[in-house]
Each structure stands twice: as structure tokens, then as C-alpha cells.
Coordinates of N, CA and C in Angstrom, one line a residue:
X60 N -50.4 -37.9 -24.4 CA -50.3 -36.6 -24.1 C -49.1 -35.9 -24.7
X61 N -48.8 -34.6 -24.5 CA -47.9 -34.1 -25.0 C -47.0 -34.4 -24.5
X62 N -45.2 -34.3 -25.1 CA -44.2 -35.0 -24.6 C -43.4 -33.4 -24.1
X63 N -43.0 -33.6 -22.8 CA -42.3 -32.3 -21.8 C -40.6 -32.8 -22.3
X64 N -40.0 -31.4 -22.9 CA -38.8 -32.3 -23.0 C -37.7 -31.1 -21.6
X65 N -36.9 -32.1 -21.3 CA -36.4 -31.1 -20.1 C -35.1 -31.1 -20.5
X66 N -34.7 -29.8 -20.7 CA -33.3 -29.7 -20.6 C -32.2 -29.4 -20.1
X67 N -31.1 -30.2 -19.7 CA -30.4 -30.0 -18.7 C -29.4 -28.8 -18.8
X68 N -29.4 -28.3 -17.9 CA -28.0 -27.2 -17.7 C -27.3 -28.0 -17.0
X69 N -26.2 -27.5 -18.2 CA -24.6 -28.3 -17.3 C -24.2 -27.6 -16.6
X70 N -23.9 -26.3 -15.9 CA -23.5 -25.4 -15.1 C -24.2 -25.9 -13.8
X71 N -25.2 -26.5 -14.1 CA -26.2 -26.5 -12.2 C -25.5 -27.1 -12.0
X72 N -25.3 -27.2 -10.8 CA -24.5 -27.8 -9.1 C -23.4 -27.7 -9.5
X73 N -22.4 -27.2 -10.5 CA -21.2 -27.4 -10.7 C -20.4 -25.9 -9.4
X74 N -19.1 -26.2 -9.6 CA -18.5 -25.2 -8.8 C -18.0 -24.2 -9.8
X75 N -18.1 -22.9 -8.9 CA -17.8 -21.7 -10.0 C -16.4 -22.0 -11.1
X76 N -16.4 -21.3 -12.2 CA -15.2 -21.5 -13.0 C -13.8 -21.2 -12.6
X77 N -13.0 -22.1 -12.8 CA -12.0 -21.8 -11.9 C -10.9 -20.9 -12.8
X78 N -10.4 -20.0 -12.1 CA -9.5 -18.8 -12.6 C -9.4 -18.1 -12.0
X79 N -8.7 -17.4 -12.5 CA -7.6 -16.1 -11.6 C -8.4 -15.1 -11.6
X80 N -8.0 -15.1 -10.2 CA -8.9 -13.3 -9.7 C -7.8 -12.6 -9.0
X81 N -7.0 -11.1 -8.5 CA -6.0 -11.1 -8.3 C -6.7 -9.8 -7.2
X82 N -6.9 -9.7 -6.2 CA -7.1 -8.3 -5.7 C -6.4 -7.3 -4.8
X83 N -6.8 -5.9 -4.9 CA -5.4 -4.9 -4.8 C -6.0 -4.4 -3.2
X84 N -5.2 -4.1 -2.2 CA -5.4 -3.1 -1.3 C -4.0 -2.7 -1.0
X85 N -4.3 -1.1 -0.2 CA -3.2 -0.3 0.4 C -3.5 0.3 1.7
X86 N -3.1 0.1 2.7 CA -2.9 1.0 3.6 C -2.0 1.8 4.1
X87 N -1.8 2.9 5.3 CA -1.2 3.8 6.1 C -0.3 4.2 6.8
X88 N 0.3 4.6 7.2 CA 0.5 4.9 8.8 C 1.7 5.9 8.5
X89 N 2.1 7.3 9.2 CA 0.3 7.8 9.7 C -0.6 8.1 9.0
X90 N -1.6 8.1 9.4 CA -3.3 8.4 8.5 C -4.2 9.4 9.6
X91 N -4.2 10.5 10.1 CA -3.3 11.7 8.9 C -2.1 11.8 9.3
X92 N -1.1 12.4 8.5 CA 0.2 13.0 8.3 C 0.7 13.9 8.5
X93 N 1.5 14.4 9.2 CA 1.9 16.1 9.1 C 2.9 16.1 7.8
X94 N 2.7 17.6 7.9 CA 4.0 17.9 6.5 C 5.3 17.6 7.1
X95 N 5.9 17.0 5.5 CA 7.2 16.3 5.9 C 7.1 15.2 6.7
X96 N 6.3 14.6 7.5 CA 6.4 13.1 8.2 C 6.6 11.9 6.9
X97 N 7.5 11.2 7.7 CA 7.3 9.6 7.0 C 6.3 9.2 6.3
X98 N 6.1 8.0 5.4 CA 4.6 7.6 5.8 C 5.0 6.3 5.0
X99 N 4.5 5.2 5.2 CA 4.6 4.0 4.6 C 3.4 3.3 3.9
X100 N 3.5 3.4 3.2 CA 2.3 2.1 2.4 C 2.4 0.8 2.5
X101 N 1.9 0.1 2.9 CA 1.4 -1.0 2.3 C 0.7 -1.3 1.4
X102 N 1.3 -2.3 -0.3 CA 0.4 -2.1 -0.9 C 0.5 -4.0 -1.1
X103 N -0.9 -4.7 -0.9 CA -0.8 -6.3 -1.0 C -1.8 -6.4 -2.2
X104 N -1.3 -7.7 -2.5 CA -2.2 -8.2 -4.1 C -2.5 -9.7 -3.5
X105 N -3.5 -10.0 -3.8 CA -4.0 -11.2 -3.5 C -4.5 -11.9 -4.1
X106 N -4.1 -13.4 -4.3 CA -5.0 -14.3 -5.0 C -6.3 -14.9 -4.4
X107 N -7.0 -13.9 -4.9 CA -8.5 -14.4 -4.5 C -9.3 -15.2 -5.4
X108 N -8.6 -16.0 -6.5 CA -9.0 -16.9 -7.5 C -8.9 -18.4 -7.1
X109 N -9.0 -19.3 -8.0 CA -8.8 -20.9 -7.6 C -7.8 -21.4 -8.1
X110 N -6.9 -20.6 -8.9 CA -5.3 -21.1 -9.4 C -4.5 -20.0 -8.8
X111 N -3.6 -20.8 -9.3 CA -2.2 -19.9 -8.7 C -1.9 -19.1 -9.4
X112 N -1.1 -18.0 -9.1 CA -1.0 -16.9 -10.3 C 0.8 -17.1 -10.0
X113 N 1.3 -16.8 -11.4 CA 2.5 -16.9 -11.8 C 3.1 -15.5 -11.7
X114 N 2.3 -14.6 -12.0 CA 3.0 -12.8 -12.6 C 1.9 -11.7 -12.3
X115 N 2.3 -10.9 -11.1 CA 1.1 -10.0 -11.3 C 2.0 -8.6 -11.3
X116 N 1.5 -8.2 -12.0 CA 1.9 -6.7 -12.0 C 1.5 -5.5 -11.4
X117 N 2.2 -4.9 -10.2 CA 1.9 -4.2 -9.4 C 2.2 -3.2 -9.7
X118 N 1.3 -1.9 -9.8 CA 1.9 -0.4 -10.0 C 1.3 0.5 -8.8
X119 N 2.2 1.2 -8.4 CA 1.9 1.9 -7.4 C 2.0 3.1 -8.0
X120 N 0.8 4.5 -7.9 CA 1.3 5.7 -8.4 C 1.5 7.0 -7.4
X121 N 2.3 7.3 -7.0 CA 2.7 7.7 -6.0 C 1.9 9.2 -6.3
X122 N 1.6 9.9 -5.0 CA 0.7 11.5 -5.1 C 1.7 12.3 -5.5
X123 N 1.3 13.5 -5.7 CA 2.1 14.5 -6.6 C 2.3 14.8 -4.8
X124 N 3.7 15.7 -5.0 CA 4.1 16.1 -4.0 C 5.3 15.3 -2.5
X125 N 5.2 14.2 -3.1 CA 5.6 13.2 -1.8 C 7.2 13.1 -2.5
X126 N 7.7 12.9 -1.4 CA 8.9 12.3 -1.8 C 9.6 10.4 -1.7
X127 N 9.9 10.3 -2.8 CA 10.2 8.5 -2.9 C 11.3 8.3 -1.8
X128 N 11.7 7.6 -0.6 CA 12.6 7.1 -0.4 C 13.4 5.9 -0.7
X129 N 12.7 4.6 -0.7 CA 12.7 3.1 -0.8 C 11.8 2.9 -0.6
X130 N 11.5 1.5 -1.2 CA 10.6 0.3 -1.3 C 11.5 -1.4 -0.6
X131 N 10.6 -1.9 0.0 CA 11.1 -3.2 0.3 C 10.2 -4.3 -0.1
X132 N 10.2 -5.0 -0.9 CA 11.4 -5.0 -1.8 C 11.5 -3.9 -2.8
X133 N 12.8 -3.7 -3.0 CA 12.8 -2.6 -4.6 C 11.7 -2.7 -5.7
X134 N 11.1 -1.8 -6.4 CA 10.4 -2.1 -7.4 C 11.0 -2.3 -8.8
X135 N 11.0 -3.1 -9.8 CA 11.6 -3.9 -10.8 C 11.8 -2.2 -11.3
X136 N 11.0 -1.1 -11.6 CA 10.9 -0.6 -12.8 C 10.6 1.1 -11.8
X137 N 10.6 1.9 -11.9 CA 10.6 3.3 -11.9 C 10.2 4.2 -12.8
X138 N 8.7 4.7 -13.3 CA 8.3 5.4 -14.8 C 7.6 6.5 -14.5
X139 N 8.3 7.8 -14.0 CA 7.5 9.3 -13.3 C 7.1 8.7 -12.2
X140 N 6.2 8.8 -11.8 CA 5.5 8.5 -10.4 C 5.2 7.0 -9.8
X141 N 5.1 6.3 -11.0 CA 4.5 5.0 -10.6 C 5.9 4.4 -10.3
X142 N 6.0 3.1 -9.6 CA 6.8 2.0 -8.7 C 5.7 1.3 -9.4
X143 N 6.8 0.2 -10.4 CA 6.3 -1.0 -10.6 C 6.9 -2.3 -10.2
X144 N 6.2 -3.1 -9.9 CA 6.5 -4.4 -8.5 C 6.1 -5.6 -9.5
X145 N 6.6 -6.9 -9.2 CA 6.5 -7.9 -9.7 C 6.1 -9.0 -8.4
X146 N 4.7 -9.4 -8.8 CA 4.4 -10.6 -7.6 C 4.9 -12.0 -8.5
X147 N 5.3 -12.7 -7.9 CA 5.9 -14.4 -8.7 C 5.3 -15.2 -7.8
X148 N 4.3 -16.4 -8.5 CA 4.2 -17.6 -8.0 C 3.3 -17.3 -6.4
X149 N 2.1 -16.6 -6.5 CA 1.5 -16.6 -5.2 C 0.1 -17.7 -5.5
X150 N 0.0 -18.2 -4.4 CA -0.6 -19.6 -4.5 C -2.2 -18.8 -4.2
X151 N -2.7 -19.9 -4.5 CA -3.9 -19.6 -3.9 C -4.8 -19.0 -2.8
X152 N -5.5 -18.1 -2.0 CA -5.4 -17.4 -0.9 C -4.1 -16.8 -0.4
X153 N -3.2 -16.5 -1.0 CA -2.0 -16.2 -0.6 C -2.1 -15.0 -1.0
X154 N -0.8 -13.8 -0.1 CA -0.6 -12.3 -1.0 C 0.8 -11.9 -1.2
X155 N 1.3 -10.9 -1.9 CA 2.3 -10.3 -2.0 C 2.6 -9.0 -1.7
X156 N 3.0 -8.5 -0.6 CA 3.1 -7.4 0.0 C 4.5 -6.5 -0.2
X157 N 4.1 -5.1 -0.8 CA 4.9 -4.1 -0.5 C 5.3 -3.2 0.1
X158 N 6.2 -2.6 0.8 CA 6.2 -1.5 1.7 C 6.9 -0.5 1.3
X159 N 6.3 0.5 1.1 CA 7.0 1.6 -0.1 C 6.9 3.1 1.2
X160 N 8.0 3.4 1.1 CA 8.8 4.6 2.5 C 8.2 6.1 1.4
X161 N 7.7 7.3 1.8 CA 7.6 8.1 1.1 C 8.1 9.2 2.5
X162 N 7.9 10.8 1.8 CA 7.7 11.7 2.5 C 6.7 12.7 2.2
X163 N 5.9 13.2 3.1 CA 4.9 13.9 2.9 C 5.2 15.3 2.1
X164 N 4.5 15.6 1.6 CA 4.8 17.0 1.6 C 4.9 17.9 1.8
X165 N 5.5 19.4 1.5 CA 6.0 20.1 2.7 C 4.5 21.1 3.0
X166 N 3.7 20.9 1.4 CA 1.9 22.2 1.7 C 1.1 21.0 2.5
X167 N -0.2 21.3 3.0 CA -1.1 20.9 3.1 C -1.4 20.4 2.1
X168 N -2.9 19.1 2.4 CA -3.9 19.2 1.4 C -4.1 17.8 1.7
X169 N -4.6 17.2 0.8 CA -4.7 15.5 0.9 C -4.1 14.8 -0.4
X170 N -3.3 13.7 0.1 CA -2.7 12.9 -1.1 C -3.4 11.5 -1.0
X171 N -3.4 10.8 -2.4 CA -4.3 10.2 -3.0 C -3.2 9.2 -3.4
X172 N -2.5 8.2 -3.1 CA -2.0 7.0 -3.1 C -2.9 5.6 -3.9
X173 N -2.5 5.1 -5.3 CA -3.3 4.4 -6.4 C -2.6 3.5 -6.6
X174 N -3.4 1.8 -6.4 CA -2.8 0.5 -6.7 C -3.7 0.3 -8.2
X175 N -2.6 -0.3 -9.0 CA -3.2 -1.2 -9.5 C -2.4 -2.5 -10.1
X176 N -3.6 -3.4 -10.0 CA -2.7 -4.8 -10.2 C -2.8 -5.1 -12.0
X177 N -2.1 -6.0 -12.5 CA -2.6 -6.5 -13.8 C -1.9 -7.9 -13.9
X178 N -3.0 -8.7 -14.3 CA -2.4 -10.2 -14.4 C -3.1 -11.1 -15.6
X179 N -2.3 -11.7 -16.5 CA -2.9 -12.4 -17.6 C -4.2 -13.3 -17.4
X180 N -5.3 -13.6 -17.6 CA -6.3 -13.9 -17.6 C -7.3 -13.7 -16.8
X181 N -7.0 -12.6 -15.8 CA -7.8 -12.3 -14.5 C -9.3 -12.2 -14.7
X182 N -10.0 -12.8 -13.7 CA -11.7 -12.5 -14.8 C -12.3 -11.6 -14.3
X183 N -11.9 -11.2 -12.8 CA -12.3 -10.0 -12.0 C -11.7 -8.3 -11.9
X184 N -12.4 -7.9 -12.9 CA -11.9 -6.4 -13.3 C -12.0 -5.6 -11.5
X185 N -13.1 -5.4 -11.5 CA -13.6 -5.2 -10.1 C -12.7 -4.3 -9.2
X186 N -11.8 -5.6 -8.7 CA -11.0 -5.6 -7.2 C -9.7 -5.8 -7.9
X187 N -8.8 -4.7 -9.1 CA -8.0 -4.9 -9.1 C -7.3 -3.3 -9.2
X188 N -7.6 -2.6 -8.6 CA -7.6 -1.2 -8.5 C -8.2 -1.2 -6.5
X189 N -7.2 0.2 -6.0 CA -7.5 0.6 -4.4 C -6.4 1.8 -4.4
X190 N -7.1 2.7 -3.2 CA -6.4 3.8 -3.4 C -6.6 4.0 -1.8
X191 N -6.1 5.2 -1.2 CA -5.9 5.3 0.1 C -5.6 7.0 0.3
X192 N -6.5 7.9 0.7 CA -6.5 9.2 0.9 C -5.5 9.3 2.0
X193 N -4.9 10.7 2.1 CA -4.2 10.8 3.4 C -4.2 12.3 3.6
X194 N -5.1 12.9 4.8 CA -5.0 14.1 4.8 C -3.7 14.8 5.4
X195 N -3.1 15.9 5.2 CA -1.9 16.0 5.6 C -2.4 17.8 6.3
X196 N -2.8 17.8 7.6 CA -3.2 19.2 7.7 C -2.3 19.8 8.3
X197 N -2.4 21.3 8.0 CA -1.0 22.6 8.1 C -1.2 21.7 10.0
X198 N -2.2 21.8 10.2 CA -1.6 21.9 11.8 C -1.5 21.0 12.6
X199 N -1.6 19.3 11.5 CA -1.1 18.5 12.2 C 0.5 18.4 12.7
X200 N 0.4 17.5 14.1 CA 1.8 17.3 14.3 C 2.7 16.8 13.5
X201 N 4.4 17.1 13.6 CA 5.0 16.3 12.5 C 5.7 15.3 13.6
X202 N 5.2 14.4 13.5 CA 6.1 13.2 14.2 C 7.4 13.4 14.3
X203 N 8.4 13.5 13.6 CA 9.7 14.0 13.9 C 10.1 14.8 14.4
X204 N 9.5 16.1 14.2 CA 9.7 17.4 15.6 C 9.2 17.1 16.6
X205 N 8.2 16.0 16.6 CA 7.5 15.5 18.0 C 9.1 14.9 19.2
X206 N 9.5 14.0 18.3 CA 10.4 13.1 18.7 C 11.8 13.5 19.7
X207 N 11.9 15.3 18.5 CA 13.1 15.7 18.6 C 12.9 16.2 19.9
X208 N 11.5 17.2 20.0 CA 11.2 18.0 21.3 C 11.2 17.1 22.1
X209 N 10.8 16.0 22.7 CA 10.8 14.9 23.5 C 12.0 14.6 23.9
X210 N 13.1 14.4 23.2 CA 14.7 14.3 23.7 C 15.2 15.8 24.5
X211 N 14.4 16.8 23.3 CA 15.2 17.9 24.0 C 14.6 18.3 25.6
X212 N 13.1 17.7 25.8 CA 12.5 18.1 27.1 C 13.4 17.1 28.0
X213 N 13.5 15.8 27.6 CA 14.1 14.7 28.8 C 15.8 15.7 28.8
X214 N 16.1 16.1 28.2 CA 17.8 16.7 28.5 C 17.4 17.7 29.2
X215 N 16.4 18.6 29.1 CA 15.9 20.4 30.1 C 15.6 19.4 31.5
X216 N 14.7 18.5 31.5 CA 14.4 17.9 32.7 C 15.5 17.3 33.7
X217 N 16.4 16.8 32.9 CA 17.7 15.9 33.6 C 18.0 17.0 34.7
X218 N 18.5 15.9 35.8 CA 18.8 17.0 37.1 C 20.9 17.4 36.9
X219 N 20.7 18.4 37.7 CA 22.4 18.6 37.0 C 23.2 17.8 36.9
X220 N 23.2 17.0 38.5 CA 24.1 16.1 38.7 C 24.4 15.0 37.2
X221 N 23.4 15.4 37.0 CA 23.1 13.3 35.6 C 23.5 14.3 34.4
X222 N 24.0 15.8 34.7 CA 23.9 16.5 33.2 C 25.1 15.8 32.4
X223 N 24.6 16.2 31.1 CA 26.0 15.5 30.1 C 27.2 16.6 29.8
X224 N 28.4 16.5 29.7 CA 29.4 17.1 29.8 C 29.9 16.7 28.6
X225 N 30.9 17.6 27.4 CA 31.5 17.3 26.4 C 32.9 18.0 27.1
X226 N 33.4 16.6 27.1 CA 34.8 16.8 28.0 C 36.0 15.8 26.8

């Protein structure tokens, strides 16, 4: 009879290719914002590959309008809007997290906060980009005048006796 010839794939049963995959997320707080309120980012990069990553390059590009205060850690580099970050040596399932302090701005509108990572051989284009809207409406509250009115109501409330004296 005829001869069936079978040919093997080397890839069957094997485990996926092993390499670097690096992925970006950011979050909030607050989410929404009043004008002028704090607001902090979180931006983490993660090794979601099967080696370790030695160097990833984190850029954060900050919304038009906000004001930079600090980052913790500092960002290596400063270029217009973006905060560039250096992850070193994150292991496998591991991440590197930043917390970058801004201020809102003083109009309305919504700001648009942009990660992106870059790392030498990454094979997953994908998940190396995340961004994070933040609406900032005219009539939300501003947490800080929240705060301030709150001391000044507990001092109108205080009874005389307990009042403070500058003596």
C-alpha cells in the first residue's frame, strides 16, 4: 500500500517560548477630582513573561494642565511632560511600582494620564501601554477646602469654655 509519512511538529506539547513580556497599568485616587485637588498615580510594570527582566523603561506622560509635584521614587529623567522611571532586575511575576503626586487643574474637563513601558526583547506589544481618565468637574468637591471647612466647623462648634485663646 501506499506509504503515510507523518510529520512531527516539534512545538506540540512543548511549553510556550520563554521571554519577556513586561505589562503597564495605572491607577487613581481621587477618581473624580476637583479642581486643584491632589491626585496620585500609581503607575506598576510587570513581569508577566518567563525571565527576568533586567531594564524597563517606564514613561509616564503627564495631562496638559496638572501640576508635577514628586515622584517616589524620583524619575531618572524629566523631558516636557513625560517622567521617565527605571525598573531594575524585577523577577518573574514580580512588579515595579511608582507613585507620582500631581495637581489637578484649576478648569474643568477630563485628564488623560499615559504609561508606557519599553524593554529589550519584549514579545508582547499588547499590554505595554495603559492610561487612566480622570474627570475633574467645575462642581466637584475640592478635598482640601473640604478639610479646611471641617476644622473651621469643629472650632464654630467648640463650646466657649474649650475656646482657644492667643495669649
Amino acid at each position: 500500500g501506499p506509504e503515510v509519512l507523518v510529520l512531527a511538529n516539534p512545538e506540540c506539547g512543548r511549553s510556550p517560548i520563554a521571554g519577556l513580556d513586561v505589562a503597564a497599568s495605572v491607577t487613581a485616587t481621587p477618581n473624580p477630582a476637583g479642581v486643584f485637588d491632589g491626585i496620585t498615580y500609581i503607575v506598576t510594570a510587570t513581569n508577566a513573561g518567563t525571565v527576568p527582566t533586567s531594564n524597563i523603561t517606564v514613561t509616564n506622560t503627564l495631562p496638559p494642565g496638572v501640576t508635577f509635584v514628586d515622584a517616589v521614587p524620583a524619575p531618572a529623567s524629566i523631558v516636557g511632560s513625560d517622567l521617565i522611571f527605571t525598573a531594575r532586575d524585577v523577577p518573574v511575576g514580580g512588579s515595579a511600582s511608582f507613585a507620582i503626586h500631581v495637581r489637578a487643574p484649576l478648569s474643568p474637563g477630563t485628564i488623560v494620564d499615559q504609561v508606557r513601558l519599553s524593554a529589550t526583547g519584549d514579545f508582547n506589544a499588547a499590554n505595554v501601554t495603559a492610561s487612566i481618565d480622570i474627570p475633574v468637574p467645575l462642581n466637584a468637591p475640592n478635598h482640601a477646602q473640604c478639610a479646611v471647612a471641617d476644622v473651621a466647623k469643629k472650632v464654630r462648634d467648640t463650646p466657649d469654655d474649650n475656646a482657644f485663646s492667643a495669649t
